[in-house]
Short mmCIF file of C-alpha atoms and ligand atoms in Angstrom, two decimals:
data_model
loop_
_atom_site.label_atom_id
_atom_site.label_comp_id
_atom_site.label_asym_id
_atom_site.label_seq_id
_atom_site.Cartn_x
_atom_site.Cartn_y
_atom_site.Cartn_z
CA UNK A 1 -7.53 200.68 58.99
CA UNK A 2 -4.65 198.32 58.80
CA UNK A 3 -1.36 199.78 59.89
CA UNK A 4 1.33 199.76 57.32
CA UNK A 5 4.69 198.55 58.54
CA UNK A 6 6.43 198.89 55.25
CA UNK A 7 8.81 195.98 55.34
CA UNK A 8 8.04 195.51 51.69
CA UNK A 9 10.36 198.44 51.12
CA UNK A 10 13.22 196.77 52.95
CA UNK A 11 14.75 195.27 49.84
CA UNK A 12 14.65 198.61 48.07
CA UNK A 13 16.21 200.20 51.17
CA UNK A 14 19.01 197.66 51.18
CA UNK A 15 19.39 198.05 47.47
CA UNK A 16 19.52 201.81 47.81
CA UNK A 17 22.16 201.56 50.54
CA UNK A 18 24.24 199.17 48.46
CA UNK A 19 23.98 201.37 45.42
CA UNK A 20 24.90 204.47 47.41
CA UNK A 21 27.87 202.74 48.95
CA UNK A 22 28.71 201.41 45.55
CA UNK A 23 30.74 198.50 44.38
CA UNK A 24 34.43 198.32 44.78
CA UNK A 25 36.11 196.35 42.06
CA UNK A 26 39.83 195.65 42.03
CA UNK A 27 41.80 194.51 39.02
CA UNK A 28 45.52 193.84 38.69
CA UNK A 29 47.53 193.64 35.48
CA UNK A 30 50.48 191.31 34.99
CA UNK A 31 52.86 190.42 32.20
CA UNK A 32 56.09 191.19 30.49
CA UNK A 33 57.39 194.77 30.23
CA UNK A 34 56.29 196.72 27.18
CA UNK A 35 53.11 194.79 26.40
CA UNK A 36 50.91 197.82 27.01
CA UNK A 37 49.65 197.21 30.55
CA UNK A 38 49.84 200.82 31.70
CA UNK A 39 48.41 201.98 28.38
CA UNK A 40 45.42 199.65 28.64
CA UNK A 41 44.63 200.85 32.17
CA UNK A 42 44.65 204.40 30.86
CA UNK A 43 42.43 203.35 27.96
CA UNK A 44 39.88 201.62 30.20
CA UNK A 45 39.56 204.68 32.40
CA UNK A 46 39.54 207.16 29.55
CA UNK A 47 36.76 205.24 27.81
CA UNK A 48 34.27 206.08 30.54
CA UNK A 49 35.75 208.67 32.74
CA UNK A 50 33.33 210.51 34.94
CA UNK A 51 34.92 211.40 38.22
CA UNK A 52 38.62 210.87 38.27
CA UNK A 53 41.14 210.58 41.01
CA UNK A 54 44.47 209.30 39.95
CA UNK A 55 47.65 210.15 38.23
CA UNK A 56 46.63 209.44 34.65
CA UNK A 57 45.28 212.44 32.78
CA UNK A 58 43.64 212.00 29.39
CA UNK A 59 46.68 212.65 27.27
CA UNK A 60 49.52 212.21 29.69
CA UNK A 61 52.08 209.91 28.12
CA UNK A 62 52.63 206.57 29.81
CA UNK A 63 55.82 206.26 31.77
CA UNK A 64 57.74 203.16 32.65
CA UNK A 65 56.16 201.41 35.62
CA UNK A 66 58.66 200.85 38.40
CA UNK A 67 56.46 199.83 41.32
CA UNK A 68 53.10 198.24 42.13
CA UNK A 69 50.67 201.11 42.07
CA UNK A 70 46.88 201.42 42.23
CA UNK A 71 44.93 203.87 40.09
CA UNK A 72 41.36 204.52 41.09
CA UNK A 73 38.33 206.07 39.45
CA UNK A 74 34.64 206.22 40.17
CA UNK A 75 32.38 205.19 37.33
CA UNK A 76 28.68 205.97 37.53
CA UNK A 77 26.17 204.26 35.29
CA UNK A 78 22.38 204.47 35.78
CA UNK A 79 23.01 205.85 39.29
CA UNK A 80 25.06 202.76 40.18
CA UNK A 81 28.42 203.72 41.54
CA UNK A 82 31.43 201.60 40.79
CA UNK A 83 34.81 202.32 42.28
CA UNK A 84 37.23 200.72 39.88
CA UNK A 85 40.77 200.22 41.14
CA UNK A 86 43.36 198.96 38.73
CA UNK A 87 46.70 197.91 40.12
CA UNK A 88 49.60 198.41 37.74
CA UNK A 89 52.71 196.29 38.13
CA UNK A 90 56.21 196.55 36.74
CA UNK A 91 56.81 194.05 34.00
CA UNK A 92 59.10 191.11 34.24
CA UNK A 93 60.51 188.54 31.94
CA UNK A 94 63.20 190.84 30.66
CA UNK A 95 65.84 189.62 33.09
CA UNK A 96 68.23 186.81 32.30
CA UNK A 97 66.97 184.99 35.34
CA UNK A 98 63.19 185.19 35.68
CA UNK A 99 62.96 182.89 38.64
CA UNK A 100 60.31 184.00 41.12
CA UNK A 101 59.57 187.14 39.11
CA UNK A 102 55.89 186.59 39.94
CA UNK A 103 56.47 186.70 43.71
CA UNK A 104 55.75 190.42 44.23
CA UNK A 105 52.37 190.10 42.48
CA UNK A 106 51.38 186.97 44.40
CA UNK A 107 52.48 188.67 47.61
CA UNK A 108 50.42 191.76 46.81
CA UNK A 109 47.31 189.64 46.27
CA UNK A 110 47.86 187.63 49.46
CA UNK A 111 48.51 190.80 51.45
CA UNK A 112 45.06 192.06 50.50
CA UNK A 113 43.48 188.78 51.63
CA UNK A 114 45.35 188.95 54.87
CA UNK A 115 44.34 192.58 55.48
CA UNK A 116 40.72 191.67 54.82
CA UNK A 117 40.88 188.72 57.19
CA UNK A 118 42.34 190.90 59.93
CA UNK A 119 39.53 193.41 59.52
CA UNK A 120 36.97 190.63 59.41
CA UNK A 121 38.21 189.22 62.69
CA UNK A 122 38.21 192.57 64.48
CA UNK A 123 35.52 194.71 62.84
CA UNK A 124 32.05 195.04 64.28
CA UNK A 125 29.84 192.64 62.42
CA UNK A 126 27.63 195.15 60.71
CA UNK A 127 30.43 197.45 59.69
CA UNK A 128 31.28 197.54 56.05
CA UNK A 129 34.80 196.34 55.34
CA UNK A 130 36.77 198.17 52.73
CA UNK A 131 37.52 195.50 50.14
CA UNK A 132 40.93 195.67 48.53
CA UNK A 133 40.97 192.01 47.52
CA UNK A 134 41.90 191.57 43.87
CA UNK A 135 38.89 190.33 41.93
CA UNK A 136 40.58 189.83 38.59
CA UNK A 137 44.07 189.58 37.16
CA UNK A 138 44.50 190.52 33.52
CA UNK A 139 47.42 188.51 32.21
CA UNK A 140 49.09 190.00 29.12
CA UNK A 141 50.33 187.64 26.43
CA UNK A 142 52.74 188.77 23.73
CA UNK A 143 51.14 188.80 20.24
CA UNK A 144 53.66 186.40 18.74
CA UNK A 145 51.04 184.34 16.91
CA UNK A 146 52.98 181.23 17.90
CA UNK A 147 52.34 179.91 21.37
CA UNK A 148 52.57 180.71 25.04
CA UNK A 149 56.04 181.18 26.38
CA UNK A 150 57.16 178.86 29.20
CA UNK A 151 57.11 181.80 31.60
CA UNK A 152 53.46 182.53 30.70
CA UNK A 153 52.54 178.98 31.60
CA UNK A 154 54.36 179.12 34.92
CA UNK A 155 53.07 182.53 35.96
CA UNK A 156 49.45 181.93 34.94
CA UNK A 157 49.50 178.66 36.88
CA UNK A 158 50.86 180.40 39.98
CA UNK A 159 48.41 183.28 39.69
CA UNK A 160 45.42 181.04 39.11
CA UNK A 161 45.95 179.54 42.55
CA UNK A 162 45.18 182.85 44.24
CA UNK A 163 43.12 184.99 41.87
CA UNK A 164 40.71 184.96 38.92
CA UNK A 165 43.02 185.08 35.91
CA UNK A 166 41.80 186.45 32.59
CA UNK A 167 44.29 186.17 29.71
CA UNK A 168 44.66 188.94 27.17
CA UNK A 169 46.49 189.13 23.86
CA UNK A 170 48.30 192.45 24.02
CA UNK A 171 48.82 194.80 21.05
CA UNK A 172 46.39 192.82 18.92
CA UNK A 173 46.80 195.38 16.12
CA UNK A 174 49.95 193.50 15.15
CA UNK A 175 47.95 190.40 14.13
CA UNK A 176 45.65 189.99 11.15
CA UNK A 177 42.16 188.71 11.98
CA UNK A 178 43.06 185.20 10.78
CA UNK A 179 46.26 185.20 12.82
CA UNK A 180 44.36 186.50 15.81
CA UNK A 181 41.71 183.78 15.71
CA UNK A 182 44.26 181.04 15.16
CA UNK A 183 46.37 182.38 18.06
CA UNK A 184 43.34 182.53 20.34
CA UNK A 185 42.50 178.93 19.54
CA UNK A 186 46.09 177.84 20.06
CA UNK A 187 46.26 179.51 23.46
CA UNK A 188 42.99 177.95 24.60
CA UNK A 189 44.31 174.53 23.61
CA UNK A 190 47.57 175.18 25.45
CA UNK A 191 45.76 176.25 28.60
CA UNK A 192 43.93 172.93 28.55
CA UNK A 193 47.11 171.02 27.75
CA UNK A 194 48.99 172.58 30.66
CA UNK A 195 46.00 172.06 32.93
CA UNK A 196 45.74 175.73 33.85
CA UNK A 197 42.35 176.28 35.46
CA UNK A 198 41.38 179.85 34.76
CA UNK A 199 38.24 181.78 35.58
CA UNK A 200 35.33 181.01 35.22
CA UNK A 201 34.88 177.95 37.41
CA UNK A 202 31.84 175.70 37.20
CA UNK A 203 30.17 174.78 40.45
CA UNK A 204 27.25 172.46 41.18
CA UNK A 205 25.16 175.48 42.11
CA UNK A 206 25.35 176.93 38.60
CA UNK A 207 22.08 177.06 36.72
CA UNK A 208 21.79 176.68 32.94
CA UNK A 209 22.12 180.39 32.35
CA UNK A 210 25.36 180.60 34.34
CA UNK A 211 26.77 177.53 32.65
CA UNK A 212 26.05 179.15 29.30
CA UNK A 213 27.61 182.45 30.39
CA UNK A 214 30.74 180.62 31.52
CA UNK A 215 30.91 178.76 28.24
CA UNK A 216 30.68 182.01 26.27
CA UNK A 217 33.64 183.38 28.21
CA UNK A 218 35.70 180.24 27.65
CA UNK A 219 35.06 180.58 23.93
CA UNK A 220 36.04 184.24 24.04
CA UNK A 221 39.32 184.24 25.96
CA UNK A 222 41.96 185.45 25.52
CA UNK A 223 40.56 188.91 24.75
CA UNK A 224 42.62 190.41 21.93
CA UNK A 225 42.93 194.09 22.79
CA UNK A 226 44.51 197.30 21.62
CA UNK A 227 45.27 200.18 23.94
CA UNK A 228 46.05 203.79 23.27
CA UNK A 229 46.81 206.87 25.29
CA UNK A 230 45.95 209.10 22.35
CA UNK A 231 42.68 210.46 21.05
CA UNK A 232 42.04 210.36 17.31
CA UNK A 233 39.16 211.90 15.42
CA UNK A 234 37.08 209.51 13.31
CA UNK A 235 34.06 210.91 11.48
CA UNK A 236 34.04 213.98 13.69
CA UNK A 237 34.06 211.90 16.88
CA UNK A 238 36.97 211.78 19.30
CA UNK A 239 37.90 208.23 20.19
CA UNK A 240 40.84 206.37 21.63
CA UNK A 241 42.83 204.99 18.77
CA UNK A 242 46.15 204.29 17.14
CA UNK A 243 46.98 206.02 13.92
CA UNK A 244 49.67 204.92 11.54
CA UNK A 245 50.49 205.54 7.91
CA UNK A 246 47.94 203.11 6.53
CA UNK A 247 45.01 203.75 8.81
CA UNK A 248 43.49 204.09 12.23
CA UNK A 249 42.63 201.45 14.80
CA UNK A 250 39.60 202.55 16.77
CA UNK A 251 40.08 200.92 20.15
CA UNK A 252 36.34 201.02 20.86
CA UNK A 253 35.29 199.44 17.56
CA UNK A 254 34.30 195.79 18.08
CA UNK A 255 35.40 195.06 14.53
CA UNK A 256 38.91 196.32 15.25
CA UNK A 257 39.65 194.60 18.56
CA UNK A 258 38.03 193.11 21.64
CA UNK A 259 38.55 196.05 23.98
CA UNK A 260 34.80 196.75 24.32
CA UNK A 261 34.13 193.07 24.91
CA UNK A 262 36.73 193.07 27.70
CA UNK A 263 35.33 196.25 29.22
CA UNK A 264 31.77 194.86 29.15
CA UNK A 265 32.99 191.62 30.68
CA UNK A 266 34.71 193.47 33.52
CA UNK A 267 32.25 196.22 34.32
CA UNK A 268 28.94 194.69 33.23
CA UNK A 269 28.41 190.99 32.61
CA UNK A 270 30.91 189.44 35.06
CA UNK A 271 31.49 192.13 37.68
CA UNK A 272 29.32 190.49 40.32
CA UNK A 273 30.56 186.99 39.57
CA UNK A 274 34.24 187.98 39.70
CA UNK A 275 33.62 189.55 43.11
CA UNK A 276 31.69 186.52 44.38
CA UNK A 277 34.21 184.01 43.03
CA UNK A 278 37.01 185.91 44.75
CA UNK A 279 35.20 185.79 48.08
CA UNK A 280 33.91 182.23 47.80
CA UNK A 281 36.86 180.47 46.20
CA UNK A 282 40.13 182.39 46.45
CA UNK A 283 39.61 184.27 49.70
CA UNK A 284 37.91 181.29 51.33
CA UNK A 285 40.88 179.05 50.49
CA UNK A 286 43.25 181.61 51.98
CA UNK A 287 41.06 182.15 55.02
CA UNK A 288 40.61 178.50 55.96
CA UNK A 289 44.33 177.90 55.57
CA UNK A 290 45.15 180.83 57.86
CA UNK A 291 42.57 179.88 60.49
CA UNK A 292 43.79 176.30 60.45
CA UNK A 293 47.35 177.49 60.98
CA UNK A 294 46.16 179.59 63.96
CA UNK A 295 44.73 176.49 65.65
CA UNK A 296 48.00 174.58 65.61
P1 GDP B 301 53.85 198.15 29.96
O1 GDP B 301 55.32 198.05 30.19
O2 GDP B 301 53.23 196.79 29.82
O3 GDP B 301 53.14 198.99 30.99
O4 GDP B 301 53.65 198.85 28.52
P2 GDP B 301 53.30 200.38 28.20
O5 GDP B 301 51.85 200.65 28.46
O6 GDP B 301 54.28 201.25 28.89
O7 GDP B 301 53.49 200.40 26.61
C1 GDP B 301 54.72 200.13 25.98
C2 GDP B 301 54.69 200.65 24.54
O8 GDP B 301 53.75 199.94 23.76
C3 GDP B 301 54.29 202.12 24.42
O9 GDP B 301 55.09 202.71 23.43
C4 GDP B 301 52.84 202.07 23.98
O10 GDP B 301 52.47 203.21 23.22
C5 GDP B 301 52.84 200.83 23.13
N1 GDP B 301 51.51 200.19 23.11
C6 GDP B 301 50.65 200.06 24.15
N2 GDP B 301 49.53 199.42 23.78
C7 GDP B 301 49.67 199.13 22.46
C8 GDP B 301 48.83 198.46 21.50
O11 GDP B 301 47.73 198.00 21.79
N3 GDP B 301 49.31 198.35 20.23
C9 GDP B 301 50.54 198.85 19.87
N4 GDP B 301 50.92 198.70 18.61
N5 GDP B 301 51.35 199.46 20.76
C10 GDP B 301 50.93 199.62 22.02
MG1 MG B 302 53.80 199.81 32.76
#
């Protein structure tokens, strides 16, 4: 009888190992104070909380953010483990002088690259490196319905040089649907006008499917979202929502806002690509610059 080596199971073994180890996915939020950054983080976690480890409890009120701080939860879906870290940042833009207000965020992102590079240069080759590199930056835009503020343009440009930037219209419940769509279109046009190259990036390697996926994201951004730290009961079901005198916004209703679309984008459709783009474009740019500097 022929002996059975079993290397046909290798891919499933590797897959199993990867799944057991799980993905680590790191997101940072940025934008002016009071736009609902901390609230949205709480909302994302609350919307599929399984195993939690962090300071935010389901109904704990949001406090003012005074320092850069990571909140971490493990999400399990179909036996795939995802460790989702979201880094909260204090807002800015409320000072008289906003010069270099983005520096702490840029520094935080670069520090993670530099920590990864250090580990990469010293770690044994087969050892798994804990990845704290930021895979996505959610940039919060004020729902003015007018246009981007000069500071948005400057900060998004700076951020886009080091990280995948995904713009978001905050507190979208303050815009009517017509206002929202017009604002989204306006912002997209302004991003082009100011030559701000945001995620996703097209590369020559992209196949038709990827090109189409990228196009769908470009037509979607900025995601117009609503966050809430409160549960409301709609039709007997407890959901995250905002209740006021004339009605309830159900955060998880696709008709009400684009929270679910954003969550799917982050944790389903673009998870892998955000991680790969970070490694191949942003980290690689950092790495080659550092290694070049070492040679001199
Ligand atoms: P941060 O400074 O960006 O972290 O903002 P916070 O999360 O602390 O929120 C500031 C205030 O805005 C709080 O009173 C929140 O309840 C409120 N808020 C947060 N998200 C929304 C939203 O989507 N819509 C509305 N109307 N208010 C929101
Ligand atoms: Mg905050």
